[in-house]
Tab-separated table of C-alpha atoms in Angstrom:
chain	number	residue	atom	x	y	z
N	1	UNK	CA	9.187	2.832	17.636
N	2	UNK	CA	8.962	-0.197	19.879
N	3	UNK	CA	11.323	-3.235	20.159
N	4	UNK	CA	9.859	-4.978	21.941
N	5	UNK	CA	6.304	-7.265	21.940
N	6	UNK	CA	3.610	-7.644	24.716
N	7	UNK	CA	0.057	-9.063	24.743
N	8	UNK	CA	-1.950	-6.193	24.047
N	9	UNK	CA	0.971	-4.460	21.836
N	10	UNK	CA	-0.306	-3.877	18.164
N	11	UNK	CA	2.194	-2.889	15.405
N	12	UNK	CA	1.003	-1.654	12.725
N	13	UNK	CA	1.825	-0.320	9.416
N	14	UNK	CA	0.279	3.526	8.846
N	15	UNK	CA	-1.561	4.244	5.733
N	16	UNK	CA	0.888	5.112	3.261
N	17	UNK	CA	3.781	3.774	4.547
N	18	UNK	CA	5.881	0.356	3.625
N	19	UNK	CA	4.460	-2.468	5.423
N	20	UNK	CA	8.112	-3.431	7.373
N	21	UNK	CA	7.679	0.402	8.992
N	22	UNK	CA	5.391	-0.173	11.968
N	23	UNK	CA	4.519	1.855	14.798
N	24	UNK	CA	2.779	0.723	18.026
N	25	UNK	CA	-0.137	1.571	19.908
N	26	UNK	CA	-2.172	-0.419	22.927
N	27	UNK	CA	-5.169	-2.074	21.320
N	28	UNK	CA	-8.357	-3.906	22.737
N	29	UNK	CA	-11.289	-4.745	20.487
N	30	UNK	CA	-14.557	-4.828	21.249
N	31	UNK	CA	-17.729	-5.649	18.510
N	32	UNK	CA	-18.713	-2.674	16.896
N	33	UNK	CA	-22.497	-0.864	16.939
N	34	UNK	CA	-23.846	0.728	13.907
N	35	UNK	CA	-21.383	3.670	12.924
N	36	UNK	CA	-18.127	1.756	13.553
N	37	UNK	CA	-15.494	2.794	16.196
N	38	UNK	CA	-12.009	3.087	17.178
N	39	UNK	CA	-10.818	-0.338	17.422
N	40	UNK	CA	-13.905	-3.219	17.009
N	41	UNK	CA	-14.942	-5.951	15.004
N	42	UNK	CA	-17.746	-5.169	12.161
N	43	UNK	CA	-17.543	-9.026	10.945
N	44	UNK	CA	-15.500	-11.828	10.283
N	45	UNK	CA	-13.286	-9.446	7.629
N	46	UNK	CA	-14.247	-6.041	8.380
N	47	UNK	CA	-12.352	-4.409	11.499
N	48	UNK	CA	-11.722	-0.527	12.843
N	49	UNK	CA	-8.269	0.254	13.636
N	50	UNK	CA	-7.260	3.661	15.206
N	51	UNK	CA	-10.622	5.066	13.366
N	52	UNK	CA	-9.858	3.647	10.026
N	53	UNK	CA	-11.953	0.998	8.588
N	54	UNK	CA	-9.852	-2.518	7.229
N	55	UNK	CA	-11.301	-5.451	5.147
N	56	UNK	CA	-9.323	-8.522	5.662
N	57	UNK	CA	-8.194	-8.681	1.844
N	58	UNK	CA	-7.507	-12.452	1.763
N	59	UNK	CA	-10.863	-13.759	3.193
N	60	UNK	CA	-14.744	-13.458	2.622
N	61	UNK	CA	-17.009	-14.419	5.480
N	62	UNK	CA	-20.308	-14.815	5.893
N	63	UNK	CA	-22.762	-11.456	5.797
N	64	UNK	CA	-24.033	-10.054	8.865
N	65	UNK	CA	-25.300	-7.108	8.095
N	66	UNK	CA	-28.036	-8.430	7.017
N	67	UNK	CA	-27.664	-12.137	6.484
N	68	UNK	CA	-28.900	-14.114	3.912
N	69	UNK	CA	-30.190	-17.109	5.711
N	70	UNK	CA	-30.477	-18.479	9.113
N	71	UNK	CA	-26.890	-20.565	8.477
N	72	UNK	CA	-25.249	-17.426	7.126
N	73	UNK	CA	-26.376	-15.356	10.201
N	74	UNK	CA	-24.808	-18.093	12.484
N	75	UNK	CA	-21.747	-18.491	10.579
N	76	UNK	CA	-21.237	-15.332	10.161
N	77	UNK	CA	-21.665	-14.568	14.366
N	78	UNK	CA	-19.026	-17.066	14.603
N	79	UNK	CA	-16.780	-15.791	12.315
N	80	UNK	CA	-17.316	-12.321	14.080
N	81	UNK	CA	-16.771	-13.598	17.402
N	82	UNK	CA	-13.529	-15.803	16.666
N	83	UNK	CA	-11.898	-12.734	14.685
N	84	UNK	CA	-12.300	-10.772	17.845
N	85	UNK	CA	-10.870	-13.623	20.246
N	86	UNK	CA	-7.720	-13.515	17.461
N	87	UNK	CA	-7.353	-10.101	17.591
N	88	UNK	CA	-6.957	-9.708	21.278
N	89	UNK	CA	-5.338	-12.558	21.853
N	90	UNK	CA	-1.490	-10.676	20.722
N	91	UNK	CA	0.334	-8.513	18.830
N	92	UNK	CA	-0.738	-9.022	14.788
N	93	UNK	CA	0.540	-6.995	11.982
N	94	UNK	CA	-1.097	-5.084	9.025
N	95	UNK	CA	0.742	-5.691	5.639
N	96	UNK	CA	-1.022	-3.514	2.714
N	97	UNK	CA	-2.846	-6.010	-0.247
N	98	UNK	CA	-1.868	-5.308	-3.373
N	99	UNK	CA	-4.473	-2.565	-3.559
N	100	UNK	CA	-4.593	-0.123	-1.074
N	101	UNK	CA	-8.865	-0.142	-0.510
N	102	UNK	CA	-11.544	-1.900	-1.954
N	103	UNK	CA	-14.780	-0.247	-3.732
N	104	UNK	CA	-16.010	0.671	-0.566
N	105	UNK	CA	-13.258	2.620	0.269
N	106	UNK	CA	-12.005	0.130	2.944
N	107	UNK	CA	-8.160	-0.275	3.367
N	108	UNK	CA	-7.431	-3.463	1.925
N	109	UNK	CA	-4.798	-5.673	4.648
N	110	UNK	CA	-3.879	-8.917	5.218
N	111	UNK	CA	-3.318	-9.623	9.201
N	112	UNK	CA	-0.654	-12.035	10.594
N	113	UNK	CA	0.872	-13.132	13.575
N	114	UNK	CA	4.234	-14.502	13.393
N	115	UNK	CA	3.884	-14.850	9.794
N	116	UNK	CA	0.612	-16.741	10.065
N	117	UNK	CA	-2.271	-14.643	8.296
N	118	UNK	CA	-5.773	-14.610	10.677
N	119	UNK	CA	-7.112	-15.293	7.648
N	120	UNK	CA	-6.122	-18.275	7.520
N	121	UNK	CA	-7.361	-19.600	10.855
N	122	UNK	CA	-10.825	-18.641	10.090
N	123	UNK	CA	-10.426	-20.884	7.058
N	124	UNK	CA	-8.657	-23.543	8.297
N	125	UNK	CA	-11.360	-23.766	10.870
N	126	UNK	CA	-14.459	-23.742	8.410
N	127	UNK	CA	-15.666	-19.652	9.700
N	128	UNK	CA	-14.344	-18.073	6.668
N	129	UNK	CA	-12.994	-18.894	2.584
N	130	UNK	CA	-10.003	-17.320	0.609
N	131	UNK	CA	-11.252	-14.359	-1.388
N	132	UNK	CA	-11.211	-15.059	-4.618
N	133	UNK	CA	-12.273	-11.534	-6.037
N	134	UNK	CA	-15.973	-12.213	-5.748
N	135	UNK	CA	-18.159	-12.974	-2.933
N	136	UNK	CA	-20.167	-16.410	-2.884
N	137	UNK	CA	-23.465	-17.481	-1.425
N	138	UNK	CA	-23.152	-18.770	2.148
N	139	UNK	CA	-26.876	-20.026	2.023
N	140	UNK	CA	-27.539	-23.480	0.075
């Protein structure tokens, strides 16, 4: 286990394990192609991790694949994009939602870094809204 953090350094909670037991591995994400990956960015709250697909459980953003509308599409790009330039910009943890995967089968987390959820920077800065158990229309 590692004790120490670098830029680049990921610690992470494994599937089934408490979220204060982390492990670490070197992480770099890229945006992901059809088919996922090992570490990439689907959208604004869907990410690969080590080959294991995440939803960002306490955020919706807008659809990409496919979009709605026109301002969806753009939104969402953003979103995409700026969840990316989060992720790779320092060590974040994974703490487990309160349930472990959605209905798609996607692990349900919420992301931080030093105690500040990525979530909430999408929202704060207008790319994303807190999940409220439903997903909204994007398009007016």
């Amino acid at each position: 286990m590692a004790t120490g953090l670098a830029t680049g350094v990921w610690f992470v909670p494994e599937p089934g394990t408490p979220a204060t037991a982390n492990t670490s591995a070197i992480r770099h994400f890229s945006l992901c192609h059809r088919g996922g990956g090992e570490n990439c960015v689907v959208d604004g709250d869907t990410i690969w991790i080590g080959g294991e697909k995440v939803r960002l459980a306490d955020i919706d953003t807008p659809e990409t694949h496919p979009p709605r509308c026109a301002q969806e599409a753009a939104l969402g790009d953003q979103a995409t994009r700026r969840l990316q330039e989060l992720l790779n910009a320092g060590p974040v943890t994974l703490a487990d939602a309160d349930r472990p995967t959605d209905r798609y089968g996607r692990r349900l987390a919420i992301v931080t870094r030093d105690g500040q959820s990525l979530g909430d920077t999408l929202i704060a800065e207008g790319l994303a809204r807190p999940w409220e158990g439903r997903r909204r229309p994007w398009c007016s």
